[in-house]
mmCIF file of C-alpha atoms in Angstrom:
data_model
loop_
_atom_site.group_PDB
_atom_site.id
_atom_site.type_symbol
_atom_site.label_atom_id
_atom_site.label_comp_id
_atom_site.label_asym_id
_atom_site.label_seq_id
_atom_site.Cartn_x
_atom_site.Cartn_y
_atom_site.Cartn_z
ATOM 1 C CA MET A 13 -9.709 44.027 -3.769
ATOM 2 C CA ARG A 14 -8.011 43.342 -0.440
ATOM 3 C CA ALA A 15 -5.645 40.377 -0.455
ATOM 4 C CA VAL A 16 -2.784 38.805 1.492
ATOM 5 C CA VAL A 17 0.468 39.056 -0.467
ATOM 6 C CA CYS A 18 3.435 36.767 0.178
ATOM 7 C CA HIS A 19 6.819 38.305 -0.663
ATOM 8 C CA ARG A 20 10.162 37.087 0.679
ATOM 9 C CA ALA A 21 8.278 34.939 3.228
ATOM 10 C CA GLU A 22 6.425 37.964 4.622
ATOM 11 C CA LEU A 23 2.614 38.133 4.574
ATOM 12 C CA THR A 24 0.994 41.565 4.250
ATOM 13 C CA VAL A 25 -2.550 42.732 3.513
ATOM 14 C CA GLU A 26 -2.684 45.007 0.483
ATOM 15 C CA ASP A 27 -5.194 46.685 -1.807
ATOM 16 C CA LEU A 28 -4.790 45.180 -5.284
ATOM 17 C CA PRO A 29 -6.628 45.860 -8.555
ATOM 18 C CA ASP A 30 -9.872 43.944 -8.883
ATOM 19 C CA LEU A 31 -9.578 40.791 -10.949
ATOM 20 C CA THR A 32 -11.073 40.873 -14.443
ATOM 21 C CA PRO A 33 -11.983 37.505 -15.963
ATOM 22 C CA GLU A 34 -10.628 36.821 -19.424
ATOM 23 C CA ARG A 35 -12.065 34.418 -21.954
ATOM 24 C CA GLY A 36 -12.333 30.973 -20.396
ATOM 25 C CA GLN A 37 -12.349 32.309 -16.833
ATOM 26 C CA VAL A 38 -14.962 32.830 -14.118
ATOM 27 C CA LEU A 39 -14.704 35.379 -11.320
ATOM 28 C CA ILE A 40 -15.589 34.131 -7.833
ATOM 29 C CA GLU A 41 -16.242 36.229 -4.740
ATOM 30 C CA VAL A 42 -14.434 34.312 -1.984
ATOM 31 C CA GLU A 43 -16.439 33.322 1.107
ATOM 32 C CA ARG A 44 -13.892 31.051 2.788
ATOM 33 C CA CYS A 45 -10.411 29.778 2.007
ATOM 34 C CA GLY A 46 -8.544 27.160 4.015
ATOM 35 C CA ILE A 47 -4.915 27.574 5.006
ATOM 36 C CA CYS A 48 -3.059 24.516 3.733
ATOM 37 C CA GLY A 49 0.089 22.948 5.149
ATOM 38 C CA SER A 50 1.665 23.188 1.715
ATOM 39 C CA ASP A 51 1.202 26.972 1.931
ATOM 40 C CA LEU A 52 3.112 26.994 5.216
ATOM 41 C CA HIS A 53 5.945 25.106 3.506
ATOM 42 C CA ALA A 54 5.794 27.157 0.299
ATOM 43 C CA ARG A 55 6.118 30.446 2.160
ATOM 44 C CA LEU A 56 9.553 29.354 3.384
ATOM 45 C CA HIS A 57 10.749 26.786 0.825
ATOM 46 C CA CYS A 58 9.138 27.742 -2.495
ATOM 47 C CA ASP A 59 12.492 28.355 -4.235
ATOM 48 C CA GLU A 60 13.500 24.709 -3.845
ATOM 49 C CA THR A 61 10.210 23.457 -5.273
ATOM 50 C CA ALA A 62 10.292 26.050 -8.064
ATOM 51 C CA ALA A 63 13.709 24.752 -9.128
ATOM 52 C CA ASP A 64 12.410 21.169 -9.179
ATOM 53 C CA VAL A 65 9.316 22.054 -11.174
ATOM 54 C CA ALA A 66 11.393 24.116 -13.626
ATOM 55 C CA GLU A 67 13.278 20.915 -14.484
ATOM 56 C CA LEU A 68 9.909 19.495 -15.526
ATOM 57 C CA GLY A 69 9.308 22.371 -17.929
ATOM 58 C CA TYR A 70 7.194 24.713 -15.789
ATOM 59 C CA ASP A 71 8.869 27.966 -14.779
ATOM 60 C CA HIS A 72 6.021 29.842 -13.087
ATOM 61 C CA PHE A 73 5.844 28.199 -9.666
ATOM 62 C CA MET A 74 6.117 30.894 -6.999
ATOM 63 C CA ARG A 75 9.554 32.051 -5.879
ATOM 64 C CA SER A 76 10.438 34.053 -2.806
ATOM 65 C CA THR A 77 11.060 37.165 -4.919
ATOM 66 C CA ASP A 78 7.545 37.019 -6.430
ATOM 67 C CA ARG A 79 4.525 38.769 -4.999
ATOM 68 C CA VAL A 80 1.942 36.015 -4.713
ATOM 69 C CA VAL A 81 -1.570 35.791 -3.329
ATOM 70 C CA MET A 82 -1.702 32.287 -1.900
ATOM 71 C CA GLY A 83 -4.685 30.089 -1.060
ATOM 72 C CA HIS A 84 -6.178 27.203 -3.052
ATOM 73 C CA GLU A 85 -8.886 25.723 -0.784
ATOM 74 C CA PHE A 86 -11.665 28.174 -1.587
ATOM 75 C CA VAL A 87 -15.431 28.419 -1.865
ATOM 76 C CA GLY A 88 -17.408 31.413 -3.059
ATOM 77 C CA THR A 89 -20.124 32.741 -5.314
ATOM 78 C CA VAL A 90 -19.991 33.275 -9.063
ATOM 79 C CA ALA A 91 -19.678 37.002 -9.812
ATOM 80 C CA ASP A 92 -18.884 37.259 -13.538
ATOM 81 C CA TYR A 93 -17.548 35.477 -16.612
ATOM 82 C CA GLY A 94 -14.981 36.468 -19.177
ATOM 83 C CA PRO A 95 -16.091 37.367 -22.705
ATOM 84 C CA ARG A 96 -17.255 34.498 -24.947
ATOM 85 C CA THR A 97 -17.161 32.129 -21.991
ATOM 86 C CA ARG A 98 -19.726 29.412 -21.332
ATOM 87 C CA ARG A 99 -21.682 30.227 -18.186
ATOM 88 C CA GLN A 100 -21.399 27.003 -16.237
ATOM 89 C CA HIS A 101 -23.520 28.359 -13.353
ATOM 90 C CA PRO A 102 -25.713 31.457 -12.926
ATOM 91 C CA VAL A 103 -24.214 34.492 -11.221
ATOM 92 C CA GLY A 104 -24.723 34.167 -7.471
ATOM 93 C CA THR A 105 -24.276 30.380 -7.395
ATOM 94 C CA ARG A 106 -22.066 29.104 -4.578
ATOM 95 C CA VAL A 107 -19.266 26.945 -6.013
ATOM 96 C CA VAL A 108 -16.007 25.258 -5.236
ATOM 97 C CA ALA A 109 -13.356 24.857 -7.909
ATOM 98 C CA LEU A 110 -10.262 22.870 -8.669
ATOM 99 C CA PRO A 111 -7.419 25.374 -8.125
ATOM 100 C CA VAL A 112 -6.018 25.562 -11.646
ATOM 101 C CA LEU A 113 -6.207 28.464 -14.063
ATOM 102 C CA ARG A 114 -5.520 28.976 -17.740
ATOM 103 C CA ALA A 115 -3.847 32.344 -18.144
ATOM 104 C CA GLY A 116 -1.089 33.854 -20.225
ATOM 105 C CA GLY A 117 -1.071 30.942 -22.648
ATOM 106 C CA SER A 118 -0.391 28.321 -19.977
ATOM 107 C CA THR A 119 -1.973 26.533 -17.012
ATOM 108 C CA HIS A 120 -1.064 27.502 -13.458
ATOM 109 C CA LEU A 121 -1.710 26.294 -9.909
ATOM 110 C CA THR A 122 -3.970 28.810 -8.203
ATOM 111 C CA GLY A 123 -2.314 30.395 -5.190
ATOM 112 C CA LEU A 124 1.088 28.920 -5.993
ATOM 113 C CA SER A 125 1.992 31.076 -8.974
ATOM 114 C CA PRO A 126 2.174 34.831 -9.548
ATOM 115 C CA LEU A 127 0.061 34.202 -12.664
ATOM 116 C CA ALA A 128 -2.861 32.669 -10.735
ATOM 117 C CA SER A 129 -3.912 34.777 -7.766
ATOM 118 C CA GLY A 130 -5.250 32.683 -4.878
ATOM 119 C CA GLY A 131 -8.032 32.660 -2.329
ATOM 120 C CA TYR A 132 -6.534 34.725 0.514
ATOM 121 C CA ALA A 133 -8.386 37.588 -1.120
ATOM 122 C CA GLU A 134 -11.837 38.926 -1.820
ATOM 123 C CA GLN A 135 -11.783 37.512 -5.374
ATOM 124 C CA VAL A 136 -10.294 34.574 -7.224
ATOM 125 C CA LEU A 137 -10.405 33.335 -10.829
ATOM 126 C CA ALA A 138 -11.161 29.789 -11.943
ATOM 127 C CA VAL A 139 -11.883 27.694 -15.031
ATOM 128 C CA PRO A 140 -15.694 27.409 -15.448
ATOM 129 C CA SER A 141 -15.641 23.696 -16.283
ATOM 130 C CA MET A 142 -13.654 23.066 -13.094
ATOM 131 C CA THR A 143 -16.293 24.668 -10.852
ATOM 132 C CA MET A 144 -18.891 22.590 -9.002
ATOM 133 C CA ARG A 145 -22.088 23.852 -7.403
ATOM 134 C CA VAL A 146 -22.178 23.526 -3.640
ATOM 135 C CA PRO A 147 -25.362 21.728 -2.485
ATOM 136 C CA ASP A 148 -27.786 24.128 -0.783
ATOM 137 C CA GLU A 149 -27.632 22.358 2.577
ATOM 138 C CA LEU A 150 -23.833 22.665 2.840
ATOM 139 C CA ASP A 151 -22.396 25.685 4.628
ATOM 140 C CA PRO A 152 -19.348 27.435 3.118
ATOM 141 C CA ALA A 153 -17.020 26.480 5.990
ATOM 142 C CA ALA A 154 -17.519 22.789 5.259
ATOM 143 C CA ALA A 155 -17.445 23.284 1.482
ATOM 144 C CA ALA A 156 -14.042 24.967 1.774
ATOM 145 C CA LEU A 157 -12.585 21.644 2.907
ATOM 146 C CA THR A 158 -13.496 19.923 -0.362
ATOM 147 C CA GLU A 159 -10.010 20.478 -1.766
ATOM 148 C CA PRO A 160 -7.903 19.040 1.096
ATOM 149 C CA MET A 161 -10.334 16.151 1.576
ATOM 150 C CA ALA A 162 -10.051 15.370 -2.149
ATOM 151 C CA VAL A 163 -6.268 15.182 -1.697
ATOM 152 C CA ALA A 164 -6.872 12.581 1.004
ATOM 153 C CA LEU A 165 -9.315 10.567 -1.110
ATOM 154 C CA HIS A 166 -6.810 10.470 -3.958
ATOM 155 C CA ALA A 167 -4.067 9.316 -1.571
ATOM 156 C CA VAL A 168 -6.288 6.527 -0.227
ATOM 157 C CA ARG A 169 -7.073 5.412 -3.770
ATOM 158 C CA ARG A 170 -3.362 5.505 -4.633
ATOM 159 C CA GLY A 171 -2.807 3.206 -1.681
ATOM 160 C CA GLU A 172 -5.351 0.669 -2.992
ATOM 161 C CA VAL A 173 -6.361 -0.076 0.584
ATOM 162 C CA GLY A 174 -8.706 -2.994 1.088
ATOM 163 C CA ALA A 175 -11.313 -3.152 3.839
ATOM 164 C CA LYS A 176 -9.330 -5.852 5.651
ATOM 165 C CA ASP A 177 -5.970 -4.121 5.303
ATOM 166 C CA THR A 178 -4.339 -2.325 8.184
ATOM 167 C CA ALA A 179 -3.671 1.329 7.394
ATOM 168 C CA VAL A 180 -1.069 3.329 9.312
ATOM 169 C CA VAL A 181 -1.209 7.135 9.245
ATOM 170 C CA ILE A 182 2.024 8.810 10.334
ATOM 171 C CA GLY A 183 1.303 12.431 11.235
ATOM 172 C CA CYS A 184 -2.138 13.716 12.232
ATOM 173 C CA GLY A 185 -2.006 17.239 10.906
ATOM 174 C CA PRO A 186 -4.857 18.359 8.629
ATOM 175 C CA ILE A 187 -3.892 16.045 5.764
ATOM 176 C CA GLY A 188 -3.324 13.053 8.046
ATOM 177 C CA LEU A 189 -6.693 13.651 9.701
ATOM 178 C CA ALA A 190 -8.301 13.901 6.259
ATOM 179 C CA VAL A 191 -6.680 10.604 5.234
ATOM 180 C CA ILE A 192 -8.091 8.943 8.366
ATOM 181 C CA ALA A 193 -11.567 10.209 7.499
ATOM 182 C CA MET A 194 -11.322 8.962 3.925
ATOM 183 C CA LEU A 195 -9.969 5.576 4.984
ATOM 184 C CA LYS A 196 -13.019 5.075 7.188
ATOM 185 C CA ALA A 197 -15.373 6.464 4.523
ATOM 186 C CA THR A 198 -14.060 3.905 2.034
ATOM 187 C CA GLY A 199 -14.606 1.040 4.474
ATOM 188 C CA VAL A 200 -11.142 0.362 5.922
ATOM 189 C CA ARG A 201 -11.729 -1.389 9.228
ATOM 190 C CA HIS A 202 -8.435 -0.927 11.051
ATOM 191 C CA VAL A 203 -6.611 2.414 11.069
ATOM 192 C CA ILE A 204 -3.602 3.157 13.282
ATOM 193 C CA ALA A 205 -2.722 6.839 13.708
ATOM 194 C CA SER A 206 0.453 8.268 15.209
ATOM 195 C CA ASP A 207 1.329 11.810 16.310
ATOM 196 C CA PHE A 208 3.325 13.439 19.120
ATOM 197 C CA SER A 209 0.584 16.044 19.694
ATOM 198 C CA ALA A 210 -2.121 15.175 22.224
ATOM 199 C CA GLY A 211 -4.504 17.561 20.497
ATOM 200 C CA ARG A 212 -4.020 15.947 17.138
ATOM 201 C CA ARG A 213 -4.339 12.458 18.609
ATOM 202 C CA ALA A 214 -7.708 13.505 20.040
ATOM 203 C CA LEU A 215 -8.794 14.750 16.620
ATOM 204 C CA ALA A 216 -7.583 11.487 15.041
ATOM 205 C CA GLU A 217 -9.974 9.603 17.303
ATOM 206 C CA ARG A 218 -12.822 11.928 16.340
ATOM 207 C CA MET A 219 -12.061 11.359 12.648
ATOM 208 C CA GLY A 220 -12.337 7.584 13.138
ATOM 209 C CA ALA A 221 -8.894 6.156 13.909
ATOM 210 C CA ASP A 222 -9.205 2.776 15.654
ATOM 211 C CA VAL A 223 -5.837 2.932 17.414
ATOM 212 C CA VAL A 224 -4.087 6.197 18.287
ATOM 213 C CA VAL A 225 -0.441 6.129 19.345
ATOM 214 C CA ASP A 226 1.875 8.643 20.966
ATOM 215 C CA PRO A 227 5.246 7.705 19.379
ATOM 216 C CA ALA A 228 7.034 9.192 22.395
ATOM 217 C CA GLU A 229 5.463 6.432 24.498
ATOM 218 C CA GLU A 230 4.774 3.594 22.059
ATOM 219 C CA SER A 231 5.913 2.770 18.542
ATOM 220 C CA PRO A 232 3.149 2.676 15.914
ATOM 221 C CA TRP A 233 4.954 -0.386 14.571
ATOM 222 C CA ALA A 234 4.922 -2.364 17.839
ATOM 223 C CA SER A 235 1.774 -4.354 17.110
ATOM 224 C CA PHE A 236 3.225 -5.734 13.863
ATOM 225 C CA ALA A 237 6.097 -7.482 15.646
ATOM 226 C CA GLU A 238 3.563 -9.655 17.487
ATOM 227 C CA SER A 239 1.300 -10.239 14.499
ATOM 228 C CA LYS A 240 1.290 -13.511 12.594
ATOM 229 C CA ARG A 241 -0.218 -11.751 9.603
ATOM 230 C CA TYR A 242 2.688 -9.414 8.866
ATOM 231 C CA LEU A 243 6.380 -10.176 8.378
ATOM 232 C CA THR A 244 8.901 -8.031 10.199
ATOM 233 C CA GLU A 245 12.179 -9.985 10.079
ATOM 234 C CA ALA A 246 14.368 -9.842 6.986
ATOM 235 C CA ILE A 247 14.617 -13.597 6.451
ATOM 236 C CA ALA A 248 10.940 -14.279 7.216
ATOM 237 C CA LEU A 249 9.864 -14.142 3.570
ATOM 238 C CA ALA A 250 12.435 -16.751 2.528
ATOM 239 C CA GLU A 251 11.406 -19.004 5.417
ATOM 240 C CA LEU A 252 7.765 -18.677 4.429
ATOM 241 C CA GLY A 253 8.655 -19.552 0.847
ATOM 242 C CA ILE A 254 10.451 -22.739 1.902
ATOM 243 C CA ASP A 255 7.528 -23.807 4.091
ATOM 244 C CA ALA A 256 5.091 -23.235 1.229
ATOM 245 C CA MET A 257 7.208 -25.181 -1.258
ATOM 246 C CA ASP A 258 7.616 -28.065 1.196
ATOM 247 C CA ARG A 259 3.848 -28.399 1.399
ATOM 248 C CA LEU A 260 3.180 -27.908 -2.328
ATOM 249 C CA ARG A 261 5.869 -30.310 -3.577
ATOM 250 C CA ALA A 262 4.663 -32.973 -1.161
ATOM 251 C CA VAL A 263 1.475 -33.347 -3.243
ATOM 252 C CA PRO A 264 2.127 -35.660 -6.240
ATOM 253 C CA LEU A 265 1.474 -34.147 -9.686
ATOM 254 C CA LEU A 266 0.281 -30.843 -8.195
ATOM 255 C CA PRO A 267 0.952 -27.943 -10.618
ATOM 256 C CA TRP A 268 2.528 -25.970 -7.787
ATOM 257 C CA ALA A 269 3.618 -22.999 -9.921
ATOM 258 C CA ARG A 270 0.024 -22.467 -11.090
ATOM 259 C CA VAL A 271 -1.210 -22.753 -7.516
ATOM 260 C CA MET A 272 1.203 -20.052 -6.416
ATOM 261 C CA ARG A 273 0.117 -17.699 -9.195
ATOM 262 C CA ALA A 274 -3.548 -18.360 -8.393
ATOM 263 C CA ALA A 275 -2.923 -17.621 -4.714
ATOM 264 C CA GLU A 276 -1.263 -14.357 -5.684
ATOM 265 C CA LYS A 277 -4.235 -13.293 -7.821
ATOM 266 C CA ALA A 278 -6.617 -14.202 -4.987
ATOM 267 C CA GLY A 279 -4.675 -12.043 -2.532
ATOM 268 C CA ALA A 280 -3.660 -15.048 -0.446
ATOM 269 C CA THR A 281 0.072 -14.335 -0.524
ATOM 270 C CA PRO A 282 1.821 -12.253 2.167
ATOM 271 C CA ARG A 283 1.377 -8.497 2.128
ATOM 272 C CA GLY A 284 2.132 -5.629 4.451
ATOM 273 C CA PRO A 285 0.041 -2.760 5.762
ATOM 274 C CA VAL A 286 -0.575 0.415 3.789
ATOM 275 C CA VAL A 287 1.302 3.340 5.332
ATOM 276 C CA PHE A 288 0.507 7.009 4.723
ATOM 277 C CA GLU A 289 3.379 9.405 5.412
ATOM 278 C CA CYS A 290 1.598 12.671 6.194
ATOM 279 C CA VAL A 291 4.337 14.692 7.886
ATOM 280 C CA GLY A 292 6.367 15.983 4.943
ATOM 281 C CA VAL A 293 9.695 16.723 6.620
ATOM 282 C CA PRO A 294 13.137 15.268 5.849
ATOM 283 C CA GLY A 295 13.726 11.884 7.430
ATOM 284 C CA MET A 296 10.157 10.618 7.422
ATOM 285 C CA ILE A 297 10.475 8.388 4.347
ATOM 286 C CA GLU A 298 13.582 6.807 5.873
ATOM 287 C CA HIS A 299 11.712 6.303 9.153
ATOM 288 C CA VAL A 300 8.847 4.512 7.438
ATOM 289 C CA VAL A 301 11.089 2.404 5.193
ATOM 290 C CA ALA A 302 13.201 1.354 8.191
ATOM 291 C CA HIS A 303 10.338 0.475 10.536
ATOM 292 C CA ALA A 304 7.396 -0.703 8.418
ATOM 293 C CA PRO A 305 6.857 -4.468 8.002
ATOM 294 C CA LEU A 306 8.045 -6.263 4.885
ATOM 295 C CA LEU A 307 5.940 -5.819 1.754
ATOM 296 C CA SER A 308 4.397 -2.579 3.012
ATOM 297 C CA ARG A 309 2.891 -0.154 0.545
ATOM 298 C CA VAL A 310 3.908 3.398 1.454
ATOM 299 C CA VAL A 311 2.024 6.423 0.133
ATOM 300 C CA VAL A 312 3.860 9.720 0.598
ATOM 301 C CA VAL A 313 1.263 12.463 1.044
ATOM 302 C CA GLY A 314 3.141 15.031 3.126
ATOM 303 C CA VAL A 315 4.815 17.681 0.967
ATOM 304 C CA CYS A 316 8.521 17.882 1.777
ATOM 305 C CA MET A 317 9.900 20.796 -0.261
ATOM 306 C CA GLY A 318 13.552 20.226 0.659
ATOM 307 C CA GLU A 319 16.013 17.471 -0.157
ATOM 308 C CA ASP A 320 15.636 14.128 1.578
ATOM 309 C CA SER A 321 17.253 10.691 1.546
ATOM 310 C CA PHE A 322 16.535 7.106 2.494
ATOM 311 C CA ARG A 323 18.359 3.775 2.235
ATOM 312 C CA PRO A 324 17.352 1.988 -0.983
ATOM 313 C CA SER A 325 18.921 -1.271 0.253
ATOM 314 C CA MET A 326 16.535 -1.260 3.202
ATOM 315 C CA ALA A 327 13.543 -0.717 0.928
ATOM 316 C CA ILE A 328 14.760 -3.413 -1.480
ATOM 317 C CA ASN A 329 15.360 -6.041 1.202
ATOM 318 C CA LYS A 330 11.881 -5.420 2.589
ATOM 319 C CA GLU A 331 10.355 -5.033 -0.891
ATOM 320 C CA ILE A 332 8.660 -1.781 0.050
ATOM 321 C CA ASP A 333 6.270 -0.319 -2.507
ATOM 322 C CA LEU A 334 6.862 3.453 -2.440
ATOM 323 C CA ARG A 335 4.235 5.717 -4.024
ATOM 324 C CA PHE A 336 3.713 9.463 -4.085
ATOM 325 C CA ALA A 337 0.325 11.196 -4.214
ATOM 326 C CA PHE A 338 -0.344 14.604 -5.743
ATOM 327 C CA ALA A 339 -3.706 16.384 -5.847
ATOM 328 C CA TYR A 340 -6.734 14.529 -7.325
ATOM 329 C CA ASP A 341 -8.825 14.295 -10.464
ATOM 330 C CA PRO A 342 -12.167 16.107 -11.032
ATOM 331 C CA SER A 343 -14.228 13.005 -10.263
ATOM 332 C CA GLU A 344 -12.483 12.595 -6.888
ATOM 333 C CA PHE A 345 -13.088 16.279 -6.168
ATOM 334 C CA HIS A 346 -16.778 15.856 -7.019
ATOM 335 C CA GLN A 347 -17.080 12.660 -4.969
ATOM 336 C CA THR A 348 -15.551 14.429 -1.979
ATOM 337 C CA LEU A 349 -17.994 17.337 -2.237
ATOM 338 C CA GLN A 350 -20.932 14.928 -2.320
ATOM 339 C CA TRP A 351 -19.653 12.922 0.664
ATOM 340 C CA ILE A 352 -19.218 16.094 2.721
ATOM 341 C CA ALA A 353 -22.693 17.318 1.763
ATOM 342 C CA SER A 354 -24.314 13.967 2.618
ATOM 343 C CA GLY A 355 -22.553 13.706 5.972
ATOM 344 C CA LYS A 356 -20.669 10.561 5.025
ATOM 345 C CA VAL A 357 -17.511 12.536 5.788
ATOM 346 C CA ASP A 358 -17.781 14.917 8.745
ATOM 347 C CA VAL A 359 -15.246 17.721 8.353
ATOM 348 C CA ARG A 360 -16.495 19.875 11.235
ATOM 349 C CA PRO A 361 -13.902 18.679 13.787
ATOM 350 C CA LEU A 362 -11.100 19.843 11.500
ATOM 351 C CA VAL A 363 -12.074 23.538 11.553
ATOM 352 C CA THR A 364 -10.517 25.053 14.660
ATOM 353 C CA GLY A 365 -10.467 28.721 13.734
ATOM 354 C CA VAL A 366 -11.610 31.446 11.348
ATOM 355 C CA VAL A 367 -9.724 34.697 10.675
ATOM 356 C CA GLY A 368 -10.079 37.682 8.407
ATOM 357 C CA LEU A 369 -7.401 38.739 5.933
ATOM 358 C CA ASP A 370 -5.670 40.736 8.663
ATOM 359 C CA GLY A 371 -5.343 37.560 10.725
ATOM 360 C CA VAL A 372 -3.666 35.380 8.093
ATOM 361 C CA ALA A 373 -0.076 36.132 9.101
ATOM 362 C CA GLY A 374 -0.873 35.314 12.730
ATOM 363 C CA ALA A 375 -2.721 32.165 11.656
ATOM 364 C CA PHE A 376 0.399 30.954 9.810
ATOM 365 C CA GLU A 377 2.344 31.307 13.063
ATOM 366 C CA ASP A 378 -0.390 29.636 15.124
ATOM 367 C CA LEU A 379 -0.485 26.650 12.772
ATOM 368 C CA GLY A 380 3.141 25.988 13.645
ATOM 369 C CA ASP A 381 1.907 24.822 17.066
ATOM 370 C CA PRO A 382 0.055 21.499 16.653
ATOM 371 C CA GLU A 383 -1.715 21.916 19.988
ATOM 372 C CA LYS A 384 -3.476 25.117 18.885
ATOM 373 C CA HIS A 385 -5.107 24.371 15.563
ATOM 374 C CA ALA A 386 -5.841 21.867 12.805
ATOM 375 C CA LYS A 387 -7.470 23.890 10.018
ATOM 376 C CA ILE A 388 -7.921 27.669 10.018
ATOM 377 C CA LEU A 389 -10.255 29.223 7.446
ATOM 378 C CA VAL A 390 -9.921 32.713 6.008
ATOM 379 C CA ASP A 391 -13.108 34.776 5.717
ATOM 380 C CA PRO A 392 -12.288 37.862 3.594
ATOM 381 C CA SER A 393 -15.429 39.655 4.820
ATOM 382 C CA ARG A 394 -14.306 39.631 8.488
#
């Protein structure tokens, strides 16, 4: 099969042996595979992530010295099954799959390990139970975005965003745009999006953002300083507490402590917006912690593969809730596929280019310019 091989940060098209499914594996003929921002980072910074993951007991994440076929956002048709393997779908069925593979006595991330060849190729292997049939009305280009959109749905769920909450999306690359789409799909009424790129700001509007900000001209945090709903000054929470206690203790025999706990359960106590950090470069967590209102919930979605730092004292004084989101579960993946197929989530604006295997290296370079592209798909048959 023809495939794009990453070795020492270089991408080359090579002829590799065809994949042969083992027991517990299904062979898929790739129709489309999306180029993910994490692939752009991994090409250059995989050694740092590999060292981190090795500390967690997994030593097969790709390293720069490996020869790896990347790509984990794929759709294709079932071609064959390994011996003594349950046939989840008939041969010829179009499927998407969660990018994980059991091989060599362990489980690996497809496209991010030399032991699990990825989708920048004519073939890819998957776990049959992790495949899902693509509805007949859904074209492969849209189906290929199931994986990144599932990442966004999981991040939104991690943020526990309510319909009346304000959500702030910092960075409108592909994952930030996907988060915007999923916020609107789950009923969030007010979404602020921020990006330096005019092209990405335009896409953020198309994906449903209610307010789009160019941070070179206006801070995405400016509106919170004028809001009575959110607290932005360090002492504001203490002042609010005194005012509340003055009113509660003025009522004779009122069980004020119970009232406060009841108000907390009812969601009537102060809270901040939910912020999604979708840039993934050093300094962004510090930026959000320093500028977000008090009591903000921050979900880190952007994959920063290098070291970073922020001021814990700033986060503590503002009581920032810092969460990190990774991947999704099978039900979120399935829900995403159904929402794309039904039209509840429109992914068409995200696809800005399609290349063949010979165009992957150039596509990686093009994706470094935010004005050129959002999501480029690889079509191995081109």
